Amino acid sequence: AKSAGGNRYEVADAEADARAITRHGLTTALPAALDRGEFFIEYQPLVHLGDGTVHGAEALVRWLHPQHGVLGPDRFIPLAERTGLIVPLGRWVLEQSVRQACAWQERNGGTAVKPLRVNVNLSPCQLTHPGLVQDTVDILERAGLEPEALCLEVTESALIGADDSLLKPLRRLAEMGVDIALDDFGTGYSNLANLRRLPVSVLKLDRSFTQSMQRFPADPVDLKIVDGIVSLAHSLNLTVTVEGVETGAQAEQLRILGCDTAQGWYYARPGPPDRLHELALVDATG
Ligand code: C2E
Ligand code: CA
Ligand code: CA
Ligand code: CA
């Protein structure tokens, strides 16, 4: 048993080494990847739970690595955060997404549907970067997108214990009309009363809540928790979005609980920007 254990550790060590080597390789390749245009964005629709119409989409970045193929954000965002590349990369994602939202709106111009909106993730490093507000203003103006069509998603953990210097840029963006969403809500330890202090207008319930709605009827305690969060959010004038909706039963429970918008594989996986336009057009005509 001892020698088997030893082998297991050797294998584990080798895997850890391989991961470290890949991590190192990816980290050094990151800056050039941005210059070479190896990043691309997929968009995942956000849907109104009430009537199923498309509300907008969340921008999710990917890296088409010349050797490793398509890498998800979990593979490289932490590295980009550690090296500071997240600032130019995040700015690139924001600019692309804002331009894309304009393109959707232009193509939808003649129809009665509400303008499509776009959600963009902000890393904590971007929050502390002094250029955030001005960059966002410039990007919106250059593209000609109204600030109301942009939602910036910030994780709950990034804002826990945030002091005023962190909240100030978010407050300025919110005053301009940009929506701020509290992402992955329920995974951190933030005090619900703390919500009042934050310049957020959207609460994005983490996928773990959606998962607990898998059985129908769901666990009564889970139902009460979500019900309580939704009531509190609405009483504070916040919109509630749920992520990770994979089944119709989940969608139905969350709709009954009063959640406003939803996102997940049940509606669509993240995909190319044109697919969102097709979904929205189906709304407009059907
Ligand atoms: P997130 O903001 O929580 O994004 C939602 C993640 O859930 C996405 O993973 C999405 O593909 C996945 N997802 C959506 N619907 C479902 C579903 O029904 N079931 C399941 N199991 N998963 C679903 P993805 O694309 O791998 O992104 C992972 C994380 O990377 C994101 O989590 C976000 O925190 C981060 N990220 C993505 N793009 C950016 C970016 O441009 N900037 C920054 N700073 N972070 C980003
Ligand atoms: Ca997000
Ligand atoms: Ca999330
Ligand atoms: Ca999440």
JSON list of C-alpha atoms in Angstrom, two decimals, residues 46-182:
[
{"chain": "A", "resi": 46, "resn": "LEU", "atom": "CA", "xyz": [-30.43, 36.73, -20.82]},
{"chain": "A", "resi": 47, "resn": "VAL", "atom": "CA", "xyz": [-34.13, 36.06, -21.01]},
{"chain": "A", "resi": 48, "resn": "HIS", "atom": "CA", "xyz": [-37.14, 37.64, -19.28]},
{"chain": "A", "resi": 49, "resn": "LEU", "atom": "CA", "xyz": [-38.69, 34.90, -17.15]},
{"chain": "A", "resi": 50, "resn": "GLY", "atom": "CA", "xyz": [-42.15, 36.38, -17.55]},
{"chain": "A", "resi": 51, "resn": "ASP", "atom": "CA", "xyz": [-42.51, 36.12, -21.32]},
{"chain": "A", "resi": 52, "resn": "GLY", "atom": "CA", "xyz": [-39.31, 34.46, -22.56]},
{"chain": "A", "resi": 53, "resn": "THR", "atom": "CA", "xyz": [-38.17, 37.44, -24.61]},
{"chain": "A", "resi": 54, "resn": "VAL", "atom": "CA", "xyz": [-34.45, 38.19, -24.93]},
{"chain": "A", "resi": 55, "resn": "HIS", "atom": "CA", "xyz": [-33.23, 40.93, -22.61]},
{"chain": "A", "resi": 56, "resn": "GLY", "atom": "CA", "xyz": [-29.61, 40.97, -23.71]},
{"chain": "A", "resi": 57, "resn": "ALA", "atom": "CA", "xyz": [-26.50, 38.85, -23.30]},
{"chain": "A", "resi": 58, "resn": "GLU", "atom": "CA", "xyz": [-23.47, 38.34, -21.11]},
{"chain": "A", "resi": 59, "resn": "ALA", "atom": "CA", "xyz": [-20.06, 38.63, -22.79]},
{"chain": "A", "resi": 60, "resn": "LEU", "atom": "CA", "xyz": [-17.78, 35.69, -21.93]},
{"chain": "A", "resi": 61, "resn": "VAL", "atom": "CA", "xyz": [-14.19, 35.81, -23.13]},
{"chain": "A", "resi": 62, "resn": "ARG", "atom": "CA", "xyz": [-12.26, 32.85, -24.61]},
{"chain": "A", "resi": 63, "resn": "TRP", "atom": "CA", "xyz": [-8.70, 32.38, -25.81]},
{"chain": "A", "resi": 64, "resn": "LEU", "atom": "CA", "xyz": [-8.05, 30.54, -29.06]},
{"chain": "A", "resi": 65, "resn": "HIS", "atom": "CA", "xyz": [-4.57, 29.33, -28.15]},
{"chain": "A", "resi": 66, "resn": "PRO", "atom": "CA", "xyz": [-2.48, 28.20, -31.16]},
{"chain": "A", "resi": 67, "resn": "GLN", "atom": "CA", "xyz": [-1.39, 24.96, -29.39]},
{"chain": "A", "resi": 68, "resn": "HIS", "atom": "CA", "xyz": [-4.01, 24.30, -26.72]},
{"chain": "A", "resi": 69, "resn": "GLY", "atom": "CA", "xyz": [-7.15, 25.21, -28.66]},
{"chain": "A", "resi": 70, "resn": "VAL", "atom": "CA", "xyz": [-10.00, 27.14, -27.04]},
{"chain": "A", "resi": 71, "resn": "LEU", "atom": "CA", "xyz": [-9.32, 27.95, -23.38]},
{"chain": "A", "resi": 72, "resn": "GLY", "atom": "CA", "xyz": [-12.09, 29.07, -21.02]},
{"chain": "A", "resi": 73, "resn": "PRO", "atom": "CA", "xyz": [-11.72, 32.16, -18.83]},
{"chain": "A", "resi": 74, "resn": "ASP", "atom": "CA", "xyz": [-11.04, 30.08, -15.71]},
{"chain": "A", "resi": 75, "resn": "ARG", "atom": "CA", "xyz": [-7.76, 29.01, -17.33]},
{"chain": "A", "resi": 76, "resn": "PHE", "atom": "CA", "xyz": [-6.37, 32.49, -18.01]},
{"chain": "A", "resi": 77, "resn": "ILE", "atom": "CA", "xyz": [-8.31, 35.25, -16.19]},
{"chain": "A", "resi": 78, "resn": "PRO", "atom": "CA", "xyz": [-6.54, 34.51, -12.86]},
{"chain": "A", "resi": 79, "resn": "LEU", "atom": "CA", "xyz": [-3.18, 34.67, -14.69]},
{"chain": "A", "resi": 80, "resn": "ALA", "atom": "CA", "xyz": [-4.17, 37.92, -16.39]},
{"chain": "A", "resi": 81, "resn": "GLU", "atom": "CA", "xyz": [-5.17, 39.32, -13.01]},
{"chain": "A", "resi": 82, "resn": "ARG", "atom": "CA", "xyz": [-1.84, 38.37, -11.47]},
{"chain": "A", "resi": 83, "resn": "THR", "atom": "CA", "xyz": [0.19, 39.96, -14.29]},
{"chain": "A", "resi": 84, "resn": "GLY", "atom": "CA", "xyz": [-1.95, 43.06, -14.75]},
{"chain": "A", "resi": 85, "resn": "LEU", "atom": "CA", "xyz": [-2.88, 42.13, -18.32]},
{"chain": "A", "resi": 86, "resn": "ILE", "atom": "CA", "xyz": [-6.49, 42.01, -17.15]},
{"chain": "A", "resi": 87, "resn": "VAL", "atom": "CA", "xyz": [-6.67, 45.81, -17.48]},
{"chain": "A", "resi": 88, "resn": "PRO", "atom": "CA", "xyz": [-6.01, 45.99, -21.26]},
{"chain": "A", "resi": 89, "resn": "LEU", "atom": "CA", "xyz": [-7.80, 42.65, -21.81]},
{"chain": "A", "resi": 90, "resn": "GLY", "atom": "CA", "xyz": [-10.84, 43.82, -19.84]},
{"chain": "A", "resi": 91, "resn": "ARG", "atom": "CA", "xyz": [-10.87, 47.09, -21.75]},
{"chain": "A", "resi": 92, "resn": "TRP", "atom": "CA", "xyz": [-10.78, 45.13, -25.02]},
{"chain": "A", "resi": 93, "resn": "VAL", "atom": "CA", "xyz": [-13.70, 42.94, -23.90]},
{"chain": "A", "resi": 94, "resn": "LEU", "atom": "CA", "xyz": [-15.67, 46.03, -22.90]},
{"chain": "A", "resi": 95, "resn": "GLU", "atom": "CA", "xyz": [-15.03, 47.78, -26.21]},
{"chain": "A", "resi": 96, "resn": "GLN", "atom": "CA", "xyz": [-15.94, 44.72, -28.30]},
{"chain": "A", "resi": 97, "resn": "SER", "atom": "CA", "xyz": [-19.10, 44.08, -26.28]},
{"chain": "A", "resi": 98, "resn": "VAL", "atom": "CA", "xyz": [-20.28, 47.68, -26.44]},
{"chain": "A", "resi": 99, "resn": "ARG", "atom": "CA", "xyz": [-19.75, 47.72, -30.21]},
{"chain": "A", "resi": 100, "resn": "GLN", "atom": "CA", "xyz": [-21.60, 44.42, -30.47]},
{"chain": "A", "resi": 101, "resn": "ALA", "atom": "CA", "xyz": [-24.57, 45.80, -28.53]},
{"chain": "A", "resi": 102, "resn": "CYS", "atom": "CA", "xyz": [-24.70, 48.70, -31.01]},
{"chain": "A", "resi": 103, "resn": "ALA", "atom": "CA", "xyz": [-24.67, 46.28, -33.91]},
{"chain": "A", "resi": 104, "resn": "TRP", "atom": "CA", "xyz": [-27.57, 44.32, -32.39]},
{"chain": "A", "resi": 105, "resn": "GLN", "atom": "CA", "xyz": [-29.55, 47.50, -31.83]},
{"chain": "A", "resi": 106, "resn": "GLU", "atom": "CA", "xyz": [-28.95, 48.75, -35.36]},
{"chain": "A", "resi": 107, "resn": "ARG", "atom": "CA", "xyz": [-30.06, 45.51, -36.93]},
{"chain": "A", "resi": 108, "resn": "ASN", "atom": "CA", "xyz": [-33.10, 45.48, -34.67]},
{"chain": "A", "resi": 109, "resn": "GLY", "atom": "CA", "xyz": [-33.85, 49.14, -35.40]},
{"chain": "A", "resi": 110, "resn": "GLY", "atom": "CA", "xyz": [-37.12, 48.71, -37.28]},
{"chain": "A", "resi": 111, "resn": "THR", "atom": "CA", "xyz": [-38.70, 46.29, -34.84]},
{"chain": "A", "resi": 112, "resn": "ALA", "atom": "CA", "xyz": [-40.67, 46.93, -31.70]},
{"chain": "A", "resi": 113, "resn": "VAL", "atom": "CA", "xyz": [-38.35, 44.95, -29.41]},
{"chain": "A", "resi": 114, "resn": "LYS", "atom": "CA", "xyz": [-36.60, 46.73, -26.59]},
{"chain": "A", "resi": 115, "resn": "PRO", "atom": "CA", "xyz": [-32.96, 47.57, -27.31]},
{"chain": "A", "resi": 116, "resn": "LEU", "atom": "CA", "xyz": [-30.72, 44.61, -26.56]},
{"chain": "A", "resi": 117, "resn": "ARG", "atom": "CA", "xyz": [-28.32, 45.12, -23.70]},
{"chain": "A", "resi": 118, "resn": "VAL", "atom": "CA", "xyz": [-24.92, 43.69, -22.90]},
{"chain": "A", "resi": 119, "resn": "ASN", "atom": "CA", "xyz": [-23.40, 42.49, -19.61]},
{"chain": "A", "resi": 120, "resn": "VAL", "atom": "CA", "xyz": [-19.63, 42.63, -19.14]},
{"chain": "A", "resi": 121, "resn": "ASN", "atom": "CA", "xyz": [-17.63, 41.12, -16.26]},
{"chain": "A", "resi": 122, "resn": "LEU", "atom": "CA", "xyz": [-15.28, 43.41, -14.35]},
{"chain": "A", "resi": 123, "resn": "SER", "atom": "CA", "xyz": [-12.33, 42.00, -12.45]},
{"chain": "A", "resi": 124, "resn": "PRO", "atom": "CA", "xyz": [-11.45, 43.54, -9.06]},
{"chain": "A", "resi": 125, "resn": "CYS", "atom": "CA", "xyz": [-8.17, 44.75, -10.63]},
{"chain": "A", "resi": 126, "resn": "GLN", "atom": "CA", "xyz": [-10.14, 46.84, -13.10]},
{"chain": "A", "resi": 127, "resn": "LEU", "atom": "CA", "xyz": [-12.08, 48.40, -10.23]},
{"chain": "A", "resi": 128, "resn": "THR", "atom": "CA", "xyz": [-8.91, 49.71, -8.63]},
{"chain": "A", "resi": 129, "resn": "HIS", "atom": "CA", "xyz": [-7.51, 50.94, -11.94]},
{"chain": "A", "resi": 130, "resn": "PRO", "atom": "CA", "xyz": [-7.87, 54.75, -12.09]},
{"chain": "A", "resi": 131, "resn": "GLY", "atom": "CA", "xyz": [-8.84, 54.79, -15.77]},
{"chain": "A", "resi": 132, "resn": "LEU", "atom": "CA", "xyz": [-12.02, 52.71, -15.42]},
{"chain": "A", "resi": 133, "resn": "VAL", "atom": "CA", "xyz": [-14.64, 55.47, -15.50]},
{"chain": "A", "resi": 134, "resn": "GLN", "atom": "CA", "xyz": [-13.00, 57.50, -18.27]},
{"chain": "A", "resi": 135, "resn": "ASP", "atom": "CA", "xyz": [-12.31, 54.39, -20.39]},
{"chain": "A", "resi": 136, "resn": "THR", "atom": "CA", "xyz": [-15.95, 53.34, -20.07]},
{"chain": "A", "resi": 137, "resn": "VAL", "atom": "CA", "xyz": [-17.22, 56.81, -20.97]},
{"chain": "A", "resi": 138, "resn": "ASP", "atom": "CA", "xyz": [-14.89, 56.92, -24.01]},
{"chain": "A", "resi": 139, "resn": "ILE", "atom": "CA", "xyz": [-15.90, 53.46, -25.18]},
{"chain": "A", "resi": 140, "resn": "LEU", "atom": "CA", "xyz": [-19.63, 54.23, -24.89]},
{"chain": "A", "resi": 141, "resn": "GLU", "atom": "CA", "xyz": [-19.22, 57.54, -26.71]},
{"chain": "A", "resi": 142, "resn": "ARG", "atom": "CA", "xyz": [-17.06, 56.15, -29.49]},
{"chain": "A", "resi": 143, "resn": "ALA", "atom": "CA", "xyz": [-19.61, 53.42, -30.15]},
{"chain": "A", "resi": 144, "resn": "GLY", "atom": "CA", "xyz": [-22.63, 55.65, -29.59]},
{"chain": "A", "resi": 145, "resn": "LEU", "atom": "CA", "xyz": [-24.27, 53.30, -27.08]},
{"chain": "A", "resi": 146, "resn": "GLU", "atom": "CA", "xyz": [-26.52, 54.67, -24.37]},
{"chain": "A", "resi": 147, "resn": "PRO", "atom": "CA", "xyz": [-25.14, 53.84, -20.87]},
{"chain": "A", "resi": 148, "resn": "GLU", "atom": "CA", "xyz": [-28.48, 52.20, -19.97]},
{"chain": "A", "resi": 149, "resn": "ALA", "atom": "CA", "xyz": [-27.69, 49.38, -22.41]},
{"chain": "A", "resi": 150, "resn": "LEU", "atom": "CA", "xyz": [-24.56, 48.38, -20.47]},
{"chain": "A", "resi": 151, "resn": "CYS", "atom": "CA", "xyz": [-24.44, 46.31, -17.30]},
{"chain": "A", "resi": 152, "resn": "LEU", "atom": "CA", "xyz": [-21.14, 45.77, -15.51]},
{"chain": "A", "resi": 153, "resn": "GLU", "atom": "CA", "xyz": [-20.94, 42.61, -13.38]},
{"chain": "A", "resi": 154, "resn": "VAL", "atom": "CA", "xyz": [-18.83, 42.71, -10.23]},
{"chain": "A", "resi": 155, "resn": "THR", "atom": "CA", "xyz": [-18.57, 39.71, -7.95]},
{"chain": "A", "resi": 156, "resn": "GLU", "atom": "CA", "xyz": [-19.88, 39.81, -4.45]},
{"chain": "A", "resi": 157, "resn": "SER", "atom": "CA", "xyz": [-16.44, 38.83, -3.15]},
{"chain": "A", "resi": 158, "resn": "ALA", "atom": "CA", "xyz": [-14.81, 41.80, -4.89]},
{"chain": "A", "resi": 159, "resn": "LEU", "atom": "CA", "xyz": [-17.08, 44.16, -2.99]},
{"chain": "A", "resi": 160, "resn": "ILE", "atom": "CA", "xyz": [-17.01, 42.55, 0.43]},
{"chain": "A", "resi": 161, "resn": "GLY", "atom": "CA", "xyz": [-15.62, 45.08, 2.82]},
{"chain": "A", "resi": 162, "resn": "ALA", "atom": "CA", "xyz": [-15.01, 47.43, -0.11]},
{"chain": "A", "resi": 163, "resn": "ASP", "atom": "CA", "xyz": [-14.12, 50.91, 1.05]},
{"chain": "A", "resi": 164, "resn": "ASP", "atom": "CA", "xyz": [-15.21, 54.11, -0.59]},
{"chain": "A", "resi": 165, "resn": "SER", "atom": "CA", "xyz": [-12.31, 54.27, -3.03]},
{"chain": "A", "resi": 166, "resn": "LEU", "atom": "CA", "xyz": [-13.60, 51.07, -4.65]},
{"chain": "A", "resi": 167, "resn": "LEU", "atom": "CA", "xyz": [-17.22, 52.12, -4.64]},
{"chain": "A", "resi": 168, "resn": "LYS", "atom": "CA", "xyz": [-16.63, 55.62, -6.01]},
{"chain": "A", "resi": 169, "resn": "PRO", "atom": "CA", "xyz": [-15.99, 54.62, -9.64]},
{"chain": "A", "resi": 170, "resn": "LEU", "atom": "CA", "xyz": [-18.98, 52.27, -9.52]},
{"chain": "A", "resi": 171, "resn": "ARG", "atom": "CA", "xyz": [-21.14, 55.03, -8.11]},
{"chain": "A", "resi": 172, "resn": "ARG", "atom": "CA", "xyz": [-20.08, 57.39, -10.91]},
{"chain": "A", "resi": 173, "resn": "LEU", "atom": "CA", "xyz": [-20.89, 54.76, -13.53]},
{"chain": "A", "resi": 174, "resn": "ALA", "atom": "CA", "xyz": [-24.28, 54.08, -11.90]},
{"chain": "A", "resi": 175, "resn": "GLU", "atom": "CA", "xyz": [-25.05, 57.82, -11.91]},
{"chain": "A", "resi": 176, "resn": "MET", "atom": "CA", "xyz": [-24.36, 57.86, -15.66]},
{"chain": "A", "resi": 177, "resn": "GLY", "atom": "CA", "xyz": [-27.01, 55.17, -16.10]},
{"chain": "A", "resi": 178, "resn": "VAL", "atom": "CA", "xyz": [-24.82, 52.07, -16.33]},
{"chain": "A", "resi": 179, "resn": "ASP", "atom": "CA", "xyz": [-26.31, 49.12, -14.45]},
{"chain": "A", "resi": 180, "resn": "ILE", "atom": "CA", "xyz": [-24.08, 47.46, -11.88]},
{"chain": "A", "resi": 181, "resn": "ALA", "atom": "CA", "xyz": [-24.80, 43.81, -11.11]},
{"chain": "A", "resi": 182, "resn": "LEU", "atom": "CA", "xyz": [-23.65, 41.95, -8.03]}
]
